[in-house]
CSV table of C-alpha atoms in Angstrom, one decimal:
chain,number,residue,atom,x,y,z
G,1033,UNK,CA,83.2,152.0,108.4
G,1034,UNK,CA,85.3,151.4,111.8
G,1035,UNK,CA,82.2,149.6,113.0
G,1036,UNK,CA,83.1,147.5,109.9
G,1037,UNK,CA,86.6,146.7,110.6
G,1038,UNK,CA,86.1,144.9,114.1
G,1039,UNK,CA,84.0,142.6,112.0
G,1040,UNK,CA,86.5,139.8,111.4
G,1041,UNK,CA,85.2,136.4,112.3
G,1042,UNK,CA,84.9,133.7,109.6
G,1043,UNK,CA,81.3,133.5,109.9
G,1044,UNK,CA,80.7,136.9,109.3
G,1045,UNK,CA,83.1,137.4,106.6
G,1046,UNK,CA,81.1,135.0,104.2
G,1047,UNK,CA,78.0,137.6,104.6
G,1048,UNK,CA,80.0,140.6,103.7
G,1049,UNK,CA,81.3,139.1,101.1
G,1050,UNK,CA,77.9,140.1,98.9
G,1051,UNK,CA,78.1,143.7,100.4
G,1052,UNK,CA,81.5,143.6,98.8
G,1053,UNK,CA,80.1,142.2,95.6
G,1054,UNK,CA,77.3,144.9,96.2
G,1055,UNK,CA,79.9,147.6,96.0
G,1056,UNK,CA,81.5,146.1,93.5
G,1057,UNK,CA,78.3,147.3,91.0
G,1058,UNK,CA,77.5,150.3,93.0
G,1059,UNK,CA,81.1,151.5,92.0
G,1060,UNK,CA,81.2,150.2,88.5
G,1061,UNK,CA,77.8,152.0,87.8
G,1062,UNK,CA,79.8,155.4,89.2
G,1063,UNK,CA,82.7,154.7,86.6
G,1064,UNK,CA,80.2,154.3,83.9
G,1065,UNK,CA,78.4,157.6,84.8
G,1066,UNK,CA,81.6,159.3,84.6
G,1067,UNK,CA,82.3,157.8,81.5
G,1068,UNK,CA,79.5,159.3,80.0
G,1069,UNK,CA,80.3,162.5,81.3
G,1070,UNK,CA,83.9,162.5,79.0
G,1071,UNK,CA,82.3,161.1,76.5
G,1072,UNK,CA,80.3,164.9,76.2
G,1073,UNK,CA,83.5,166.3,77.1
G,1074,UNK,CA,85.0,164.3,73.9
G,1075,UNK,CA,82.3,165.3,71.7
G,1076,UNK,CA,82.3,168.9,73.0
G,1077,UNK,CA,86.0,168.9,72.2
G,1078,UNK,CA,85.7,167.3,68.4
G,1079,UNK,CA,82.7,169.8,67.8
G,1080,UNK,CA,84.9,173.0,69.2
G,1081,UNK,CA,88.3,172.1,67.9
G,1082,UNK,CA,88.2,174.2,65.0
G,1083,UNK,CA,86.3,177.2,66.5
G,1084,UNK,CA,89.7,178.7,67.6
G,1085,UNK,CA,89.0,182.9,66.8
G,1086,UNK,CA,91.9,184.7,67.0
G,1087,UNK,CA,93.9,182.6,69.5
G,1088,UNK,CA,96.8,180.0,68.7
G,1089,UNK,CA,95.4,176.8,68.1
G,1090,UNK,CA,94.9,173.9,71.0
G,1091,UNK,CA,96.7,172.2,68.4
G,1092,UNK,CA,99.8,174.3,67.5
G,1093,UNK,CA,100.6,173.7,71.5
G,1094,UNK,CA,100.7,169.6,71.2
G,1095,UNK,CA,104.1,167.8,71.5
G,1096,UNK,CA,104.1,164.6,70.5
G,1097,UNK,CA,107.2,163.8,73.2
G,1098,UNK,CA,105.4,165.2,75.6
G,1099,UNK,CA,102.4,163.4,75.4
G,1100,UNK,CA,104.0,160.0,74.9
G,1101,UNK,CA,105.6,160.4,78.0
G,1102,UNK,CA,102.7,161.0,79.9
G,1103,UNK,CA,101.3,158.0,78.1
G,1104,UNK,CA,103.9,155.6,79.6
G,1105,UNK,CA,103.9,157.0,83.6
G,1106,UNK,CA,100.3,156.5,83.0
G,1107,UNK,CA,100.2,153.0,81.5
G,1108,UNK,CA,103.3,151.8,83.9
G,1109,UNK,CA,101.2,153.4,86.8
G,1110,UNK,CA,99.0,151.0,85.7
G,1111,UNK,CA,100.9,147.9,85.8
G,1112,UNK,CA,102.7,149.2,89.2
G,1113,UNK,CA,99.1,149.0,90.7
G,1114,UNK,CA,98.2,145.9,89.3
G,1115,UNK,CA,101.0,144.3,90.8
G,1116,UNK,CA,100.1,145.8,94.2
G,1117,UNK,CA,96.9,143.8,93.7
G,1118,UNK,CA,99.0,140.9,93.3
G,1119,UNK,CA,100.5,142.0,96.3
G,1120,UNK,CA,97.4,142.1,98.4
G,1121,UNK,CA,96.4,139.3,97.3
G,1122,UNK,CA,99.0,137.4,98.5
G,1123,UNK,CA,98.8,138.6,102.0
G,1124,UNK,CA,102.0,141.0,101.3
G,1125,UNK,CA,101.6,144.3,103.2
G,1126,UNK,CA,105.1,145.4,102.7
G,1127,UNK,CA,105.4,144.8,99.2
G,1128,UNK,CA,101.8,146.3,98.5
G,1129,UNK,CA,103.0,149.7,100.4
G,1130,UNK,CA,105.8,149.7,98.1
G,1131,UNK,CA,103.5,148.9,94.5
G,1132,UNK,CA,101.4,152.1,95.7
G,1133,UNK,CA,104.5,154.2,96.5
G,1134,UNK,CA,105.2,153.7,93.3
G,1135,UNK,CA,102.2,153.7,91.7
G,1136,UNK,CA,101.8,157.2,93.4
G,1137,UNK,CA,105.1,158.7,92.4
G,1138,UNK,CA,103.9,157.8,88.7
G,1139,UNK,CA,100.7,159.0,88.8
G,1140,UNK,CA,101.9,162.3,90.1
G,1141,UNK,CA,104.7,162.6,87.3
G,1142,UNK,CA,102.3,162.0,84.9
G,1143,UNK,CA,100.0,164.9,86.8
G,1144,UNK,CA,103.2,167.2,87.1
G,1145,UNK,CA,103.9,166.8,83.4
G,1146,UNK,CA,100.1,167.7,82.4
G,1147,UNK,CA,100.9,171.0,84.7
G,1148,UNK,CA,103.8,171.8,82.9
G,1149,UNK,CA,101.8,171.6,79.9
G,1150,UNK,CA,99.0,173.9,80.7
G,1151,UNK,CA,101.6,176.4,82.3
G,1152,UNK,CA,103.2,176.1,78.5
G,1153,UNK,CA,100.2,176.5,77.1
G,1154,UNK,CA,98.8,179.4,79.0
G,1155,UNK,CA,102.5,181.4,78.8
G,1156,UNK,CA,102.0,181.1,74.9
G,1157,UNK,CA,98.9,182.8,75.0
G,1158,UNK,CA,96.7,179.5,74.3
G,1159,UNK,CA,95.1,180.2,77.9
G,1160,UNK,CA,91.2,178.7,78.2
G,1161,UNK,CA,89.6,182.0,77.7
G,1162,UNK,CA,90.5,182.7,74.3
G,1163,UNK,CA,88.3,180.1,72.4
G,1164,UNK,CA,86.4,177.7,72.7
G,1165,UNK,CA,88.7,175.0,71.2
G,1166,UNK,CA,91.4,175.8,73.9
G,1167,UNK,CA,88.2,176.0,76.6
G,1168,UNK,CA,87.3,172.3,75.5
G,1169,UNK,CA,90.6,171.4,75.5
G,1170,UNK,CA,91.2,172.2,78.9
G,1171,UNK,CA,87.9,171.0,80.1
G,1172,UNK,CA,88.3,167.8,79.3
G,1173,UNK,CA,91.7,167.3,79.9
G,1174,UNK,CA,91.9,169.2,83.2
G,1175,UNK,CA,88.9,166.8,83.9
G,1176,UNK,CA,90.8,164.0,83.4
G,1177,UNK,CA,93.8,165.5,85.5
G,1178,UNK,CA,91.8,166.2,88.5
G,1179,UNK,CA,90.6,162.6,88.2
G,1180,UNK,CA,94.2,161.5,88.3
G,1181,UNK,CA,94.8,163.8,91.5
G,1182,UNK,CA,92.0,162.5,93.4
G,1183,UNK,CA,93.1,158.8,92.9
G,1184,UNK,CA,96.7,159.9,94.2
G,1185,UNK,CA,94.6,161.3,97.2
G,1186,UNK,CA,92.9,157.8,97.2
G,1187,UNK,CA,96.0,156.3,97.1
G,1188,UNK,CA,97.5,158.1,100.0
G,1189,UNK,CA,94.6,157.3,102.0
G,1190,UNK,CA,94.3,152.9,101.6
G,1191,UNK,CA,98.6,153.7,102.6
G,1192,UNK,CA,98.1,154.6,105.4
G,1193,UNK,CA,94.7,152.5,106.1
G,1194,UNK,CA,96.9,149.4,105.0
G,1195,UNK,CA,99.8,150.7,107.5
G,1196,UNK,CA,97.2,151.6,110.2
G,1197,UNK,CA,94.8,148.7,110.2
G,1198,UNK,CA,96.7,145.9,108.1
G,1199,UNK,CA,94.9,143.6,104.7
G,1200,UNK,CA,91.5,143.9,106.5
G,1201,UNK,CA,88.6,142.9,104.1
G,1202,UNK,CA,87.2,146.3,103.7
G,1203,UNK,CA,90.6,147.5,103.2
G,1204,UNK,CA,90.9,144.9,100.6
G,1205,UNK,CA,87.4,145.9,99.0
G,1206,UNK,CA,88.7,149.4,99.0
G,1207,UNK,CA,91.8,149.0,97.7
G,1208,UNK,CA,90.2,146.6,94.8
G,1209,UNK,CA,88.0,149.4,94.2
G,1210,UNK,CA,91.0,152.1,93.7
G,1211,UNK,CA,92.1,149.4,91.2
G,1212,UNK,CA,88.9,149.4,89.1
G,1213,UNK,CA,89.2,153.3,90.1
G,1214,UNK,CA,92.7,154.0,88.8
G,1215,UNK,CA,92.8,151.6,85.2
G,1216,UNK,CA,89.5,153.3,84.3
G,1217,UNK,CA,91.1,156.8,84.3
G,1218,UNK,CA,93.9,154.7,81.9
G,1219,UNK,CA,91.3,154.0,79.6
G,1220,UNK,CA,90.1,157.8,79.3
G,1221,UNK,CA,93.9,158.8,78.7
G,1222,UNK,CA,93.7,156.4,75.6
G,1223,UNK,CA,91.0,158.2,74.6
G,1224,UNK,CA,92.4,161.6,74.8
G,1225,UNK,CA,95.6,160.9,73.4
G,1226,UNK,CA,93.7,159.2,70.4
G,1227,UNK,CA,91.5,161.8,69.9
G,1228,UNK,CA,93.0,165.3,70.9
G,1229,UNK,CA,96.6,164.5,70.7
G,1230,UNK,CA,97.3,162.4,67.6
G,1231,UNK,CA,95.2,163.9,65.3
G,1232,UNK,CA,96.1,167.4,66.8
G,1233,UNK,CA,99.7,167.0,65.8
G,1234,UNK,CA,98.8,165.1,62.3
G,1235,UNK,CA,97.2,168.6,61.1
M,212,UNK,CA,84.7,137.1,93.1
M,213,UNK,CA,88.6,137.1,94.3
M,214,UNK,CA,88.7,140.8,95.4
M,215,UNK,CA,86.1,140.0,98.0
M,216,UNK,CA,87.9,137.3,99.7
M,217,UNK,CA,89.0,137.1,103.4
M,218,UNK,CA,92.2,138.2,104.2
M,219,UNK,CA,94.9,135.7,105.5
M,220,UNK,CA,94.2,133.3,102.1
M,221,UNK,CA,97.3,133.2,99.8
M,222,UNK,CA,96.3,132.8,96.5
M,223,UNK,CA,98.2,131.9,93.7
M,224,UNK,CA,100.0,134.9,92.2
M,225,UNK,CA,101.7,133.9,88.7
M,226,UNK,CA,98.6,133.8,86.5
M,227,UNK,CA,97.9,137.3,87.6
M,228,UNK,CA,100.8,138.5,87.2
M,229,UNK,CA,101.1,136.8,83.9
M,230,UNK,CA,98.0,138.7,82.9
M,231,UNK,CA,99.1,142.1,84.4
M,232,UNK,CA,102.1,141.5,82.1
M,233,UNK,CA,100.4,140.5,78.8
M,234,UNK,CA,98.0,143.2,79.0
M,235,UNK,CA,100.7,145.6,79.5
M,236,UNK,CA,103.1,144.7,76.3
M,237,UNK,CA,99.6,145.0,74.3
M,238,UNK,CA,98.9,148.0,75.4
M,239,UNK,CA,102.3,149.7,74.9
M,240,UNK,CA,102.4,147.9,71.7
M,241,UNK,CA,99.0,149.4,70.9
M,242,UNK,CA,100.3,152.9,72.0
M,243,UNK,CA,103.7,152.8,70.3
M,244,UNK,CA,102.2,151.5,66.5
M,245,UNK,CA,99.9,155.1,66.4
M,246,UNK,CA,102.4,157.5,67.9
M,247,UNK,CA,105.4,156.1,65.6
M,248,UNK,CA,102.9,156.3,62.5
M,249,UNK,CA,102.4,160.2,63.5
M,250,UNK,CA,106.2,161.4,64.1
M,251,UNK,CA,107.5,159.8,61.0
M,252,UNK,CA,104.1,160.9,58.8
M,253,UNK,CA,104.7,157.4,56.8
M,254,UNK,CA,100.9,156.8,55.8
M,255,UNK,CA,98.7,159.0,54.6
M,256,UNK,CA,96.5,161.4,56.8
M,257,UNK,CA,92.9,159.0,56.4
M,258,UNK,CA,95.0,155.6,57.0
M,259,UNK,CA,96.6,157.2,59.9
M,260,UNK,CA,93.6,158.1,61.5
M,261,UNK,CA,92.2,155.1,60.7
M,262,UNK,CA,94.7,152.9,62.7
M,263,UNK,CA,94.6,155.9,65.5
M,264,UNK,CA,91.3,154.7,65.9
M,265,UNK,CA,91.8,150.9,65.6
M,266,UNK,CA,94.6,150.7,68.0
M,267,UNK,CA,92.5,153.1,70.6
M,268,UNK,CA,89.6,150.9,70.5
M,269,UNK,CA,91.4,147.7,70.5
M,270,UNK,CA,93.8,148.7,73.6
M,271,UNK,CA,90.4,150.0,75.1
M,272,UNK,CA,89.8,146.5,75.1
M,273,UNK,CA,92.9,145.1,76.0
M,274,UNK,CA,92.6,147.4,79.2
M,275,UNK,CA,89.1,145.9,80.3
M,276,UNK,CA,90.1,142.3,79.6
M,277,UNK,CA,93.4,142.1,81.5
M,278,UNK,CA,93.2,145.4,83.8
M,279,UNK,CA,89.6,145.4,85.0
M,280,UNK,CA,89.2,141.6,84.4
M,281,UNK,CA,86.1,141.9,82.4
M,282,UNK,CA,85.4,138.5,81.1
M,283,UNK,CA,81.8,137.4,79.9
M,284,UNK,CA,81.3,134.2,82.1
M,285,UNK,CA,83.6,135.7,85.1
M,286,UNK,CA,82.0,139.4,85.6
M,287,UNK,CA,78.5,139.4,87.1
M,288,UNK,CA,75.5,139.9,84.9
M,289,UNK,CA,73.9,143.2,86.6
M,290,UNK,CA,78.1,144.3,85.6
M,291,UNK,CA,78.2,143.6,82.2
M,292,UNK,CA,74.8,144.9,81.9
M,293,UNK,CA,75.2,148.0,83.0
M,294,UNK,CA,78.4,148.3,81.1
M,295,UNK,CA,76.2,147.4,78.0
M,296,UNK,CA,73.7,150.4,79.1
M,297,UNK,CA,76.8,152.9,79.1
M,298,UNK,CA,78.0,152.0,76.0
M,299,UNK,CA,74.7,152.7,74.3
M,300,UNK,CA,74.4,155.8,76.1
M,301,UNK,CA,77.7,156.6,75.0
M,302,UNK,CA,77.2,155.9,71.0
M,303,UNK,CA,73.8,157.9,71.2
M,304,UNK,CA,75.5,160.5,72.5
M,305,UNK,CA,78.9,161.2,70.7
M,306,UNK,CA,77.3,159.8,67.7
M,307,UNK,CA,74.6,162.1,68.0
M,308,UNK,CA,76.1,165.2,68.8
M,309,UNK,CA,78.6,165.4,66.2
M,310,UNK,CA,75.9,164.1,63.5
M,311,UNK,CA,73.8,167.0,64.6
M,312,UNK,CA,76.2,169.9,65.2
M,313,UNK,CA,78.5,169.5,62.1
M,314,UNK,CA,75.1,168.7,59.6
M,315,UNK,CA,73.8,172.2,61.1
M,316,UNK,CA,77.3,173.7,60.5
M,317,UNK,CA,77.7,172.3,56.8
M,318,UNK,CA,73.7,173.7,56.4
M,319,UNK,CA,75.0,177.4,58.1
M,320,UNK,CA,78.7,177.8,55.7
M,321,UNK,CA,77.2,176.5,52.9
């Protein structure tokens, strides 16, 4: 990749613009391989929910507070990092450094606020060994959570790539990549709140 | 595509950012309708569900139209192709699963 970044003449640029493009569909075919993988996760959960043997119910734990707020770090996380592609894209460094500052500080609220959950979970005695609704439940959410924390690792890494190298193209491409990366994980959340927990707290 | 631009071009900002923002107010409108419906309980259980669902799938779509900038003219073929592939994956394999494991669950309780 370093190689990579000394390649900035005009000329040049116009050829790696297809490996960009390139990447562009090697990435989006990752995103939809993962997407299949939480779409078994989903139906794993909607076939275990009710199997919950003696335990308290994945269910029983759900607050509906709780869960909206994590809703709206993620969603404004989302928006925050749109913006920083605004930001790039106008040649803005600063102002990009400050989009994924804060992008970052939401995506790890919103992480934080899933821990708190589990930790609430687990103290009640709803802990992932004690059926297999609450062992689906935390698959598939804790999945989804550890997606989250590896795009705040991601995020932490183009920071400092941006503050060590500056808007080079493959910075650029990476960082548009992180985008696709970090509204994808978004459209999972829908999913989970839509499926685990609204109709957990209906019951 | 935009994203793969050389640096030092400015490019217009305001349409994007017009975008970011409409997509946005959808989707927190889209998020707001099913919670509010849930913690005041003012439709029935089925109806509720039912707009669960519509909202999730329509802010699904919000999200790939003004997020990811999926657009059918704009996004490269092999893209929306794949995408396509997924999505077929994906019905076969919720869809088929739950078909299969609650049929063999009504055919062992009843």
């Amino acid at each position: 990749m370093t190689a990579q970044d000394r390649v900035h003449s005009a000329a040049e640029g116009a050829a790696n613009a297809d490996v960009y493009e390139e990447r562009t569909l090697g990435f989006w075919l990752y995103m939809l391989s993962d997407a299949v993988i939480f779409a078994l996760l989903f139906a794993t959960y909607v076939v275990m929910a009710g199997n919950i043997a003696d335990a308290p119910s994945p269910q029983s734990q759900f607050s509906l507070s709780h869960a909206f707020g994590e809703t709206l770090l993620l969603l404004t996380s989302s928006l925050t990092f749109g913006l920083a592609s605004l930001a790039q894209k106008a040649n803005r460094p600063r102002l990009l450094q400050a989009f994924l500052l804060v992008t970052f500080l939401l995506g790890l609220g919103f992480v934080l606020m899933e821990l708190v959950e589990f930790q609430g979970m687990i103290a009640a005695g709803a802990s992932p060994d004690q059926s297999g609704a609450l062992s689906s439940f935390f698959v598939l959410v804790g999945t989804h959570g550890l997606h989250v924390s590896v795009g705040l690792l991601w995020i932490l890494v183009i920071m400092s790539q941006v503050a060590l190298k500056g808007l080079t193209a493959p910075v650029s491409s990476r960082l548009a990549r992180l985008g696709l990366f970090w509204h994808f994980l978004d459209i999972i959340w829908v999913g989970i709140f839509s499926v685990v927990y609204l109709p957990g707290v209906l019951e | 595509m935009t994203d793969s631009s050389p640096n030092n071009t400015v490019q217009p900002v305001l349409p994007g950012l017009r975008r970011y923002l409409t997509g946005f107010v959808l989707a927190l409108v889209l998020t707001v309708i099913p919670f509010a419906l849930v913690a005041t309980g003012s439709l029935p259980q089925t109806q509720t569900l039912l707009v669960i669902a519509a909202a999730a799938v329509v802010q699904i779509l919000v999200h790939l139209r003004f997020f990811l900038h999926l657009g059918i003219s704009t996004t490269p073929r092999e893209t929306l192709l794949a995408i396509a592939f997924a999505c077929v994956l994906i019905f076969i394999m919720i869809g088929g699963s739950l078909w299969i494991m609650f049929d063999l669950h009504q055919r062992m309780f009843t």
